[in-house]
PDB file of C-alpha atoms and ligand atoms in Angstrom:
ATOM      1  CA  UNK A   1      -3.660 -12.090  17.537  1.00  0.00           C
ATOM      2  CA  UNK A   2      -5.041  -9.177  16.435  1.00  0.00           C
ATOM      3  CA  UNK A   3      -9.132  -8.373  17.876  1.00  0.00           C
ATOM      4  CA  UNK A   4      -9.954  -6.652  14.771  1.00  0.00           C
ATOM      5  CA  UNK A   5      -9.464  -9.320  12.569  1.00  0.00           C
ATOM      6  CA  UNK A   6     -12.616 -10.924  14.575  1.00  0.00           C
ATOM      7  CA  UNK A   7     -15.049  -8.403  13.478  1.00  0.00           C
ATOM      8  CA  UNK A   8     -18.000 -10.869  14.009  1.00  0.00           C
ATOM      9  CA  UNK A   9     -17.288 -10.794  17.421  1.00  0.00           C
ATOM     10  CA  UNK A  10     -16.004  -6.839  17.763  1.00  0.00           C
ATOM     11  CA  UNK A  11     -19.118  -5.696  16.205  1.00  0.00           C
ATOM     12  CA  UNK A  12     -21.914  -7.490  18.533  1.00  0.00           C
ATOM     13  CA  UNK A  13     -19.477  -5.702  21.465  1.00  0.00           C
ATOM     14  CA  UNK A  14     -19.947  -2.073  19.961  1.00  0.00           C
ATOM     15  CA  UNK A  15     -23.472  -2.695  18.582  1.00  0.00           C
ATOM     16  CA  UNK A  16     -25.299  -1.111  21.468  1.00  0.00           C
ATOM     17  CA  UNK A  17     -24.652   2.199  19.894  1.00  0.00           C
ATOM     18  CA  UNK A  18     -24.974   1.816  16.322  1.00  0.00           C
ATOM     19  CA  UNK A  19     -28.258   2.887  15.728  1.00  0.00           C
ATOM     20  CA  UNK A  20     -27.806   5.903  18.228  1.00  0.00           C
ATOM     21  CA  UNK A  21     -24.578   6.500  15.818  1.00  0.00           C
ATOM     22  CA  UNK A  22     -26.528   6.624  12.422  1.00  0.00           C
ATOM     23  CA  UNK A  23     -28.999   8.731  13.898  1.00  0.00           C
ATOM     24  CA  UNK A  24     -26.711  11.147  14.837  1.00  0.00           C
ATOM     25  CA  UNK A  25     -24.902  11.582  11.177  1.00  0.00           C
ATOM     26  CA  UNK A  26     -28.177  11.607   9.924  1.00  0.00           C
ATOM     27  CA  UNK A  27     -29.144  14.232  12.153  1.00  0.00           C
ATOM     28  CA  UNK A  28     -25.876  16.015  11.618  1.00  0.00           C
ATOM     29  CA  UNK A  29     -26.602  16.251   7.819  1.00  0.00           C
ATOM     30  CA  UNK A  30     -30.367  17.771   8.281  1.00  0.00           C
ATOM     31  CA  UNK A  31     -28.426  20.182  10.553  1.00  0.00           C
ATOM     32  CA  UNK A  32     -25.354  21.507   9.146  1.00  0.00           C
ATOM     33  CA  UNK A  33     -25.437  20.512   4.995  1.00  0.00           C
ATOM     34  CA  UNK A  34     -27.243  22.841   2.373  1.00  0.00           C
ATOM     35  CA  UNK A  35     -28.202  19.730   0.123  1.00  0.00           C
ATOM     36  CA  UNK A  36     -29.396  16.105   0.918  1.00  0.00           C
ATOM     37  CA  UNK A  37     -26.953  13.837   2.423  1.00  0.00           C
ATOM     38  CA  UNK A  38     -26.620  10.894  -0.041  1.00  0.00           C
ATOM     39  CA  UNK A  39     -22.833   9.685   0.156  1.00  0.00           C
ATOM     40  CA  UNK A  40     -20.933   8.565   3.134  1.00  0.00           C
ATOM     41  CA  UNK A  41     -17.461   7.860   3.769  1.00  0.00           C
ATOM     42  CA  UNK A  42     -16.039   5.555   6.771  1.00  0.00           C
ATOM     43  CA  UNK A  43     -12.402   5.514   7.074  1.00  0.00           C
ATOM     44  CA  UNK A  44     -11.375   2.490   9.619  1.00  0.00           C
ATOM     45  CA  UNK A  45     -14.997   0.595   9.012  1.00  0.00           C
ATOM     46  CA  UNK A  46     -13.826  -2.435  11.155  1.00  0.00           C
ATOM     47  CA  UNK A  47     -16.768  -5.191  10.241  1.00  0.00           C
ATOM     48  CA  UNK A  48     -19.024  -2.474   8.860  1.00  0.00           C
ATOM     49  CA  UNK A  49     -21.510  -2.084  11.714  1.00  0.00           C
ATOM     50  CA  UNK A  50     -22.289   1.422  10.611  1.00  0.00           C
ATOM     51  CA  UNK A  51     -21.498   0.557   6.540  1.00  0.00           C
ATOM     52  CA  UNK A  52     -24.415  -2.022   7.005  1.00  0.00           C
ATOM     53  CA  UNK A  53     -26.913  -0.098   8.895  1.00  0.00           C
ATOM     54  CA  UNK A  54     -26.174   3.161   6.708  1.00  0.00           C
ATOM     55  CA  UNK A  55     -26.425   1.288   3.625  1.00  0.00           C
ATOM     56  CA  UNK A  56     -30.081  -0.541   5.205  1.00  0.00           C
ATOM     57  CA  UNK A  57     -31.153   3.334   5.294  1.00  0.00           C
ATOM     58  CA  UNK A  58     -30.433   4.057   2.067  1.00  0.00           C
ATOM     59  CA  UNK A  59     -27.017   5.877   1.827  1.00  0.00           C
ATOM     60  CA  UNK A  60     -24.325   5.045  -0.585  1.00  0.00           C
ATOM     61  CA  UNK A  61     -21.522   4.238   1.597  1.00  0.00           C
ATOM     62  CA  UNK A  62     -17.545   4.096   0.345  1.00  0.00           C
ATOM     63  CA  UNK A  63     -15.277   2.813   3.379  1.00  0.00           C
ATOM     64  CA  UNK A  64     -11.919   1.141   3.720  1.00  0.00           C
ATOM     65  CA  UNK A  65     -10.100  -1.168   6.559  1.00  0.00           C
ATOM     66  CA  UNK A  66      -6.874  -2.462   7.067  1.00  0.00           C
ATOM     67  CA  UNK A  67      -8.029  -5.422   8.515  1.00  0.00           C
ATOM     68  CA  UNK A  68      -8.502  -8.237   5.393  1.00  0.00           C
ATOM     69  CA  UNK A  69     -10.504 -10.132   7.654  1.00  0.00           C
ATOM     70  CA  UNK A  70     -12.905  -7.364   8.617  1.00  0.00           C
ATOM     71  CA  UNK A  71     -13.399  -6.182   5.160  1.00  0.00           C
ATOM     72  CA  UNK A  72     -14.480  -9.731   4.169  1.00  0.00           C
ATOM     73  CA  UNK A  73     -16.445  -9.833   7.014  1.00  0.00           C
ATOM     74  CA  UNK A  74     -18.637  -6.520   5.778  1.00  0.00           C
ATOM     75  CA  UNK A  75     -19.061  -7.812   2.278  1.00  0.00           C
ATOM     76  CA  UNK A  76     -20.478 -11.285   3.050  1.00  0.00           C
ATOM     77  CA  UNK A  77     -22.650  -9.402   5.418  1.00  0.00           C
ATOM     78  CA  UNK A  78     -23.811  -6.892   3.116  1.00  0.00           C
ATOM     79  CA  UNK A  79     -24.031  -9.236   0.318  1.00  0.00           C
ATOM     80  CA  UNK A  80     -26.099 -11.507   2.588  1.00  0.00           C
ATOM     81  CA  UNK A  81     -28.662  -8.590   3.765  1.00  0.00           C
ATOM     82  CA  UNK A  82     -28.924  -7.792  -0.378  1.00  0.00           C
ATOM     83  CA  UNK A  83     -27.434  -4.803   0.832  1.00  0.00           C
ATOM     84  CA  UNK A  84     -24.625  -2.620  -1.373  1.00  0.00           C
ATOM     85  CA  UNK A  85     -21.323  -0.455  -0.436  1.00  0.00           C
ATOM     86  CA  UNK A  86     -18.021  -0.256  -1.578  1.00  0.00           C
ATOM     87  CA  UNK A  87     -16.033  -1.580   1.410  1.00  0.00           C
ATOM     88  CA  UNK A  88     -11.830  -2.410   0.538  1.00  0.00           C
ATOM     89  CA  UNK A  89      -8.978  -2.839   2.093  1.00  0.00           C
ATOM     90  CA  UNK A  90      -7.306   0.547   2.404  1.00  0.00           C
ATOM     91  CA  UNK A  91      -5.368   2.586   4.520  1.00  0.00           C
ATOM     92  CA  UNK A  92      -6.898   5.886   6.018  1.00  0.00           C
ATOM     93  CA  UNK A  93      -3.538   7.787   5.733  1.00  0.00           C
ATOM     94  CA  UNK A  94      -3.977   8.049   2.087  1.00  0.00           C
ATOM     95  CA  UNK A  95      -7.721   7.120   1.205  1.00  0.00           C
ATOM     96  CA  UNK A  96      -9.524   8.655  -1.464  1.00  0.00           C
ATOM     97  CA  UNK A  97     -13.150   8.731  -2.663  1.00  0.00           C
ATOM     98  CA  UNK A  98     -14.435   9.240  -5.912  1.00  0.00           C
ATOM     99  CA  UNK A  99     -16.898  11.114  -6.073  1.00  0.00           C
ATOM    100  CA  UNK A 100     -16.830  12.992  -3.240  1.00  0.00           C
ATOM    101  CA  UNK A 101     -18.850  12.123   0.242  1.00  0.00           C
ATOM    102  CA  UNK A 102     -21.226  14.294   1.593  1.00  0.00           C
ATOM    103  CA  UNK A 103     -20.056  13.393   4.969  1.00  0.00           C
ATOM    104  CA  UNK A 104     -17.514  11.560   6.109  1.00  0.00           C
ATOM    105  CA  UNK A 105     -17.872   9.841  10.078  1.00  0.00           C
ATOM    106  CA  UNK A 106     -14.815   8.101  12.165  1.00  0.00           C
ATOM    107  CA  UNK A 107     -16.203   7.311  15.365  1.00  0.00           C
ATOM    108  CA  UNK A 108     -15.217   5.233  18.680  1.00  0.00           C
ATOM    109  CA  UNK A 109     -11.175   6.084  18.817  1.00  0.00           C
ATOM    110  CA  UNK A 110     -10.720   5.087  15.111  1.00  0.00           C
ATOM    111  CA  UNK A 111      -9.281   8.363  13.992  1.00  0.00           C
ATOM    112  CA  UNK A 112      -6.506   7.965  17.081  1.00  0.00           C
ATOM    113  CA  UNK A 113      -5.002   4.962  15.445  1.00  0.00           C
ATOM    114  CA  UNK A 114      -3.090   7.866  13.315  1.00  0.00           C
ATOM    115  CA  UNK A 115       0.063   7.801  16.074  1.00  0.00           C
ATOM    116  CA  UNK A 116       1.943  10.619  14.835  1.00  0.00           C
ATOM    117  CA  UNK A 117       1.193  14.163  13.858  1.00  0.00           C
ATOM    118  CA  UNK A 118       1.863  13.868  10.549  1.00  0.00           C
ATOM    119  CA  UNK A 119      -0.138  10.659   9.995  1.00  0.00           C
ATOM    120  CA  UNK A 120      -3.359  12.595  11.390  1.00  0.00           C
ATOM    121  CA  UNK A 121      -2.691  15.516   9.556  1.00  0.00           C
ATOM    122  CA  UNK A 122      -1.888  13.397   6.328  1.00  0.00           C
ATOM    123  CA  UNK A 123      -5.531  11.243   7.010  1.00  0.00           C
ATOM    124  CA  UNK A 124      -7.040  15.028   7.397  1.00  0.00           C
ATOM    125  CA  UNK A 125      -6.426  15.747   4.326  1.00  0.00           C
ATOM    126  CA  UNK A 126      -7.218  13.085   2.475  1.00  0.00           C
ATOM    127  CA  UNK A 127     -10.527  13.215   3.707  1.00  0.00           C
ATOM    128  CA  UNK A 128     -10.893  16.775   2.548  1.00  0.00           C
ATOM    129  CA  UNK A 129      -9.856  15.669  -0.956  1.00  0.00           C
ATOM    130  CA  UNK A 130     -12.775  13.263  -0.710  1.00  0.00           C
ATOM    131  CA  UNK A 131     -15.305  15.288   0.947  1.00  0.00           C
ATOM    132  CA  UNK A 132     -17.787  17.698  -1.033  1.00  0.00           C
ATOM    133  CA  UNK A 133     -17.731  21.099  -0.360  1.00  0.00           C
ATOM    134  CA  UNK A 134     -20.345  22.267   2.580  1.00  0.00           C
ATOM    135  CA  UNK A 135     -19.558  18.673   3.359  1.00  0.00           C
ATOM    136  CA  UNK A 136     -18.656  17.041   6.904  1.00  0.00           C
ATOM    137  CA  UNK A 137     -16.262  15.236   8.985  1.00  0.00           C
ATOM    138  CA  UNK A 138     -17.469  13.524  11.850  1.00  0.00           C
ATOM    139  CA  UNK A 139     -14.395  12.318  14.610  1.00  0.00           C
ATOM    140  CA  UNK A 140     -15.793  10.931  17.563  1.00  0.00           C
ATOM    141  CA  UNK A 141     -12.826  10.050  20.135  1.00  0.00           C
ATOM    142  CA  UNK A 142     -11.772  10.207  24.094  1.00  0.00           C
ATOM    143  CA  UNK A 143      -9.841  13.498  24.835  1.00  0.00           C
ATOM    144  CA  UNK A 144      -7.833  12.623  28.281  1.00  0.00           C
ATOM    145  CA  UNK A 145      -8.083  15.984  30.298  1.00  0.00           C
ATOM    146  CA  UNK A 146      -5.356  17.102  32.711  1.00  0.00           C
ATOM    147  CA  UNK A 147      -6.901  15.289  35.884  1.00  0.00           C
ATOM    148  CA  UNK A 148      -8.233  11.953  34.150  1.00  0.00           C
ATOM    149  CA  UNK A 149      -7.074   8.865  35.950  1.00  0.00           C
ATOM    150  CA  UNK A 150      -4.944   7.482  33.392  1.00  0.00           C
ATOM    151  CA  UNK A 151      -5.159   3.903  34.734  1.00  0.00           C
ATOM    152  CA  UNK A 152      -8.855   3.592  33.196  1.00  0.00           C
ATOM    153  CA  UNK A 153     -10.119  -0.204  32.734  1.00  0.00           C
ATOM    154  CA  UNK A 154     -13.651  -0.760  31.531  1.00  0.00           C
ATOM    155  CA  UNK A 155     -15.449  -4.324  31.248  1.00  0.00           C
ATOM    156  CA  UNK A 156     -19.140  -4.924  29.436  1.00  0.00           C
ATOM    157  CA  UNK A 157     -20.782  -8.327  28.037  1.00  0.00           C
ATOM    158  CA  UNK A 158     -23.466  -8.450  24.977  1.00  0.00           C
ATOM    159  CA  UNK A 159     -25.408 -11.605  23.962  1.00  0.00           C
ATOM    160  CA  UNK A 160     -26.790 -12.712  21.008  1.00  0.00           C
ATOM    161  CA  UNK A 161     -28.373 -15.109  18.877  1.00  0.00           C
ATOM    162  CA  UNK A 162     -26.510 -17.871  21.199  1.00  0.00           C
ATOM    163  CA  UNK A 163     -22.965 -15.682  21.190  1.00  0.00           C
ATOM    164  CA  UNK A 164     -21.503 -14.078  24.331  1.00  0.00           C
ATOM    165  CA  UNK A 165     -19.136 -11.211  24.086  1.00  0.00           C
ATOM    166  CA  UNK A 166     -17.232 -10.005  27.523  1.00  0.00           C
ATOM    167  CA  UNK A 167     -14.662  -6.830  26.392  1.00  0.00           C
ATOM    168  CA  UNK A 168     -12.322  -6.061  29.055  1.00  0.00           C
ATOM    169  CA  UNK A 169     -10.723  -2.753  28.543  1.00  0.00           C
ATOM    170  CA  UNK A 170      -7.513  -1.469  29.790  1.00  0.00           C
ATOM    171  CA  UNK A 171      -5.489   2.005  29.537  1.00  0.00           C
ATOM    172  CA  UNK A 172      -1.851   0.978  30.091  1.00  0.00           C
ATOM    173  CA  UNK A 173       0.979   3.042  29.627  1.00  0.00           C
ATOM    174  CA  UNK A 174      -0.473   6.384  29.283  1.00  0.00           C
ATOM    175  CA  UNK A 175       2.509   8.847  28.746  1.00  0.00           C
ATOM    176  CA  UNK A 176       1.278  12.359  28.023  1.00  0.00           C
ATOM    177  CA  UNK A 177       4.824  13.346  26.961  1.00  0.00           C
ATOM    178  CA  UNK A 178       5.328  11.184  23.520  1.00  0.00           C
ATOM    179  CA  UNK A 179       0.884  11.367  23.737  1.00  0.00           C
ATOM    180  CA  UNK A 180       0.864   7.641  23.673  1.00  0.00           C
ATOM    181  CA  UNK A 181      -1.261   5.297  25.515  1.00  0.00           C
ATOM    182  CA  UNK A 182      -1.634   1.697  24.953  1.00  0.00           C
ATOM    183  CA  UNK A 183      -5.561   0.269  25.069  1.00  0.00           C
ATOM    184  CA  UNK A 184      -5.254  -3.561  26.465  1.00  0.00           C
ATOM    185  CA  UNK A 185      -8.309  -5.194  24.956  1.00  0.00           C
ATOM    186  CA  UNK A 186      -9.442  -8.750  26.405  1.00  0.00           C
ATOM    187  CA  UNK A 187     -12.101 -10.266  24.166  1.00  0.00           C
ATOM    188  CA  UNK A 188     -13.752 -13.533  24.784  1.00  0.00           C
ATOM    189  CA  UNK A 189     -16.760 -14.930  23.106  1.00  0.00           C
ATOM    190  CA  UNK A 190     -18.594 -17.939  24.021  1.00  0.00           C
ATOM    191  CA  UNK A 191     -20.417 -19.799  21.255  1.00  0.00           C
ATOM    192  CA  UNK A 192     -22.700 -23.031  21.000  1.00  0.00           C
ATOM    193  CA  UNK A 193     -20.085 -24.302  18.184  1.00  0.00           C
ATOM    194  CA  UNK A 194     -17.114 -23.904  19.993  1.00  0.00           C
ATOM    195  CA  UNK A 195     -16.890 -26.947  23.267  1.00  0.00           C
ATOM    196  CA  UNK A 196     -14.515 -23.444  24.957  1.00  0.00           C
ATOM    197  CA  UNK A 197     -14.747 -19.656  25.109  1.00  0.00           C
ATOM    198  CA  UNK A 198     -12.082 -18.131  22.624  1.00  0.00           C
ATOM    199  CA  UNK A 199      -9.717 -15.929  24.052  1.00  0.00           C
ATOM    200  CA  UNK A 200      -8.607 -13.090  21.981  1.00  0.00           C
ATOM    201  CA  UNK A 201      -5.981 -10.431  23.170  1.00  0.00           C
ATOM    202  CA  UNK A 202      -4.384  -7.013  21.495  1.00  0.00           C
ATOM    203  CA  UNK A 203      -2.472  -4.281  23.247  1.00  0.00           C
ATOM    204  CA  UNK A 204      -3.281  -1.283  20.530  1.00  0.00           C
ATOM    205  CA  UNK A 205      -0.948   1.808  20.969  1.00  0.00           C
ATOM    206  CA  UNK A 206      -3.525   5.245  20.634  1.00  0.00           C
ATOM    207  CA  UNK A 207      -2.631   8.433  20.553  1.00  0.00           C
ATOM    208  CA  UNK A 208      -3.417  10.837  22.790  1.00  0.00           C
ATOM    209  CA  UNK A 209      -5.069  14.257  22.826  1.00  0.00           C
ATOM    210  CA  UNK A 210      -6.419  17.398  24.868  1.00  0.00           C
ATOM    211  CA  UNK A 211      -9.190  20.207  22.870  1.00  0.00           C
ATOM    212  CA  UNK A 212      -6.705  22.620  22.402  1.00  0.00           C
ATOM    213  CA  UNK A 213      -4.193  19.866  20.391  1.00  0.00           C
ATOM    214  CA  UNK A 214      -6.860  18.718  18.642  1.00  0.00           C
ATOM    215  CA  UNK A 215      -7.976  22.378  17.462  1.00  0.00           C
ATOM    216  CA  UNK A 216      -4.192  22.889  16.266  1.00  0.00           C
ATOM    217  CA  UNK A 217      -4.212  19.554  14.541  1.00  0.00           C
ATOM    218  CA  UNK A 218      -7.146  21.162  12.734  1.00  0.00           C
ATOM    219  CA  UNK A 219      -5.748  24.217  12.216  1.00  0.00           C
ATOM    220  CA  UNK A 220      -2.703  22.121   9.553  1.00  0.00           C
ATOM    221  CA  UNK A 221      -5.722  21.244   7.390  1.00  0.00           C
ATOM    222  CA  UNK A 222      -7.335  24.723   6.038  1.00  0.00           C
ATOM    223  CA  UNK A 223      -9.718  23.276   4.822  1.00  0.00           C
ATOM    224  CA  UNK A 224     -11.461  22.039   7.454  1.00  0.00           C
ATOM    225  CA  UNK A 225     -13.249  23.926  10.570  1.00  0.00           C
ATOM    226  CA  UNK A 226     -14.613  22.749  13.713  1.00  0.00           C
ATOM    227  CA  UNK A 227     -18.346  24.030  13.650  1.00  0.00           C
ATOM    228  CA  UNK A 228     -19.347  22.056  17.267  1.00  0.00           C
ATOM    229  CA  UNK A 229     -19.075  19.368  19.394  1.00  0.00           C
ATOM    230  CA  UNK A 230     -20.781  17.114  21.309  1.00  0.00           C
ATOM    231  CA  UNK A 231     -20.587  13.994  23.849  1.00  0.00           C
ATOM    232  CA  UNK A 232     -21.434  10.561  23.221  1.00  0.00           C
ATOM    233  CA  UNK A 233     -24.761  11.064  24.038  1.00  0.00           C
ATOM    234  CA  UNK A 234     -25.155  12.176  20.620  1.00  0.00           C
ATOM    235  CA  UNK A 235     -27.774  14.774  21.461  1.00  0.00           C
ATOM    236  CA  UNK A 236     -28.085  16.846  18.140  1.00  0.00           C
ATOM    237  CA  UNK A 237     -30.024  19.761  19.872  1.00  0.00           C
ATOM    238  CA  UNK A 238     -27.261  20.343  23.052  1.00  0.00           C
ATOM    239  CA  UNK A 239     -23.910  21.612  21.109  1.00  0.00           C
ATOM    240  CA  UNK A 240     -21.353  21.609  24.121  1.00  0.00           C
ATOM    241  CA  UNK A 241     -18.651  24.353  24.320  1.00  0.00           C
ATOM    242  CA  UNK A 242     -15.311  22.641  23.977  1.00  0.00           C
ATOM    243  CA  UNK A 243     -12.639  22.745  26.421  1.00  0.00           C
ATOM    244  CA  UNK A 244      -9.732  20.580  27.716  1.00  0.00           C
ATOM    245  CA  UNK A 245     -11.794  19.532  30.354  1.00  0.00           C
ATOM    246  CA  UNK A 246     -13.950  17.739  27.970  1.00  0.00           C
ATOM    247  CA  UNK A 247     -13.732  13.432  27.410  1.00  0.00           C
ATOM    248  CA  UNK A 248     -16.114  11.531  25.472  1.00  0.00           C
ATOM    249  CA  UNK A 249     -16.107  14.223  22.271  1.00  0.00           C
ATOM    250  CA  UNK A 250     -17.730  14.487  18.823  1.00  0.00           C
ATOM    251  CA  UNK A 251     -16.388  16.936  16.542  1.00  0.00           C
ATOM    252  CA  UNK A 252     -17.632  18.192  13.621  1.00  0.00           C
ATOM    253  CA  UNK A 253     -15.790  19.708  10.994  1.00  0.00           C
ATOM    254  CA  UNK A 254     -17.076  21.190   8.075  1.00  0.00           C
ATOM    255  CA  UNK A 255     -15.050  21.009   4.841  1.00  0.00           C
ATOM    256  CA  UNK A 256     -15.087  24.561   3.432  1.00  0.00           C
TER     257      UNK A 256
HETATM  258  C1  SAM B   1     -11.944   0.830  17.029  1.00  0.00           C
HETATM  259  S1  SAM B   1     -12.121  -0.067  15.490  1.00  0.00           S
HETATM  260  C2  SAM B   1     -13.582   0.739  14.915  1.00  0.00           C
HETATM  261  C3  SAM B   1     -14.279   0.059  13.801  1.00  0.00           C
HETATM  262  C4  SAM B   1     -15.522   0.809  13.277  1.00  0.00           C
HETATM  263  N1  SAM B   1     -15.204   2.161  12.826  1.00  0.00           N
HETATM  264  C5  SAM B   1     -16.623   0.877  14.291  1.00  0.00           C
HETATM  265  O1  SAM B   1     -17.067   1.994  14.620  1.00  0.00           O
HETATM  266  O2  SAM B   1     -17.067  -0.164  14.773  1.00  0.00           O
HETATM  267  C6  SAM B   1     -10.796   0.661  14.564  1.00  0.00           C
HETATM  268  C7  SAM B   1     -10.621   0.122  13.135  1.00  0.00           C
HETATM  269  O3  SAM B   1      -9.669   0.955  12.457  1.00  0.00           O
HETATM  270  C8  SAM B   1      -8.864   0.137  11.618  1.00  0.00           C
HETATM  271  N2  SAM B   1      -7.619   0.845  11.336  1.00  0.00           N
HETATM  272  C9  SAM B   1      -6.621   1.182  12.181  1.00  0.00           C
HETATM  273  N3  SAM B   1      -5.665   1.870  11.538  1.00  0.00           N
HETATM  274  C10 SAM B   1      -6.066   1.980  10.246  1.00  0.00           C
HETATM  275  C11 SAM B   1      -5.526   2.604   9.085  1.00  0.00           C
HETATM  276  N4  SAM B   1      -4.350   3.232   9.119  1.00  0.00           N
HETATM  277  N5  SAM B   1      -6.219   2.532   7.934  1.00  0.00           N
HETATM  278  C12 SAM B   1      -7.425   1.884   7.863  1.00  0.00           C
HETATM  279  N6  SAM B   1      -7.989   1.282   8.944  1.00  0.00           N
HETATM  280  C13 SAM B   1      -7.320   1.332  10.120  1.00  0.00           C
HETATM  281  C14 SAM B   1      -8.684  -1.154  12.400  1.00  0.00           C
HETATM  282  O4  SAM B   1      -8.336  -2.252  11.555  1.00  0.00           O
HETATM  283  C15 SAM B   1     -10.058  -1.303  13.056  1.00  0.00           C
HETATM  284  O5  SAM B   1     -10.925  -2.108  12.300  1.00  0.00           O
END
């Protein structure tokens, strides 16, 4: 059972954000590009929350899952909304996009999927193959600093049009040795069709980083430099100073 592959119900649990999300790559363009952002790039989409509210603005958006399920989930949506992107089932170590993005985004945890070094730094720079010149990378991710409680569970419920969604979420596991952690998610959604709420459950293993690992992750990938970062509060106008103190983190890299 794998939560992803439920994207109709993952989606309405992350929604809250979205909008404060496109807003902020938009932002991020106006700020940082030399040339109007037209061309975006998602790597690890999930049910296209962002594709289809990017692509309701206007953008041209190119973005790939692994998830069958949640890819067909994006283009019955789009379709539906007579909305157009080019959403496939891909696999962000080794995505390319033709032509380049202006900016590519990889928010909520997505980019820490990649469980090895080499898979990140392998994702890196395929994303700098697709990325114009002057052109971004957005990661948005938790960093665990030295004194986080590493026994973290978080629970939050979103209704609508007749469809509960609780999300229980548990940190298990947390080694800081091998930097893996395993993310417990407990989904259940409540509909008028079904007579009982579904039950869906999905230990996900994550991997696990500080500012300074991060920065030397970056550092494999020349051509790609961090030029800020900021929280989830995804306040354009209050750059934060990066540390290994820092949690909830936005970077943004600029592709050179
Ligand atoms: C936390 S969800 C985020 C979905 C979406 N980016 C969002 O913001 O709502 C992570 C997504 O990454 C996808 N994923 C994980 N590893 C992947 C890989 N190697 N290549 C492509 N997609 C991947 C999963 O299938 C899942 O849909």
């Amino acid at each position: 059972m794998n939560c992803y592959d439920w994207p109709q119900y993952w989606d309405l649990a992350f929604d809250e954000d979205t909008h404060l999300e496109a807003d902020f790559i938009e932002a991020a363009g106006r700020k940082y590009c030399s040339f109007p952002v037209k061309r975006l790039l998602e790597p690890g989409c999930g049910g296209g929350r962002l594709v289809f509210e990017l692509a309701r603005r206007g953008y041209d958006v190119s973005a790939c899952d692994l998830s069958d399920a949640a890819v067909s989930y994006a283009t019955e949506r789009l379709a539906a909304a007579d909305l157009s992107a080019n959403v496939v089932v891909d696999d962000m170590r080794n995505l390319s996009c033709e032509p380049a993005a202006d900016i590519g985004y990889c928010l909520v945890n997505t980019f820490r999927h990649l469980l090895t070094e080499e898979d990140a730094a392998s994702h890196l720079q395929a994303v700098a193959n697709s990325v114009r010149s002057g052109g971004l990378y957005l990661i948005g991710m938790h960093l665990l600093p030295p004194d986080a409680d590493e026994e973290d569970n978080e629970e939050w419920s979103v209704s609508r049009d007749g469809t509960t969604v609780t999300m229980q979420l548990d940190v298990a596991q947390c080694d800081r040795k091998t930097r893996l952690e395993t993310l417990k998610f407990r989904m259940e959604a409540v509909t008028h069709e079904a007579d009982s709420p579904q039950l869906f459950e999905t230990d996900y293993r994550m991997r696990i980083y500080r500012a300074h690992q991060f920065e030397e992750l970056i550092s494999q990938v020349p051509e790609f430099e961090i030029l800020d970062v900021y929280d989830f509060w995804y306040n354009i106008e209050e750059p934060l100073q990066l540390s290994d103190e820092m949690g909830d983190t936005v970077f943004v890299l600029q592709r050179s």
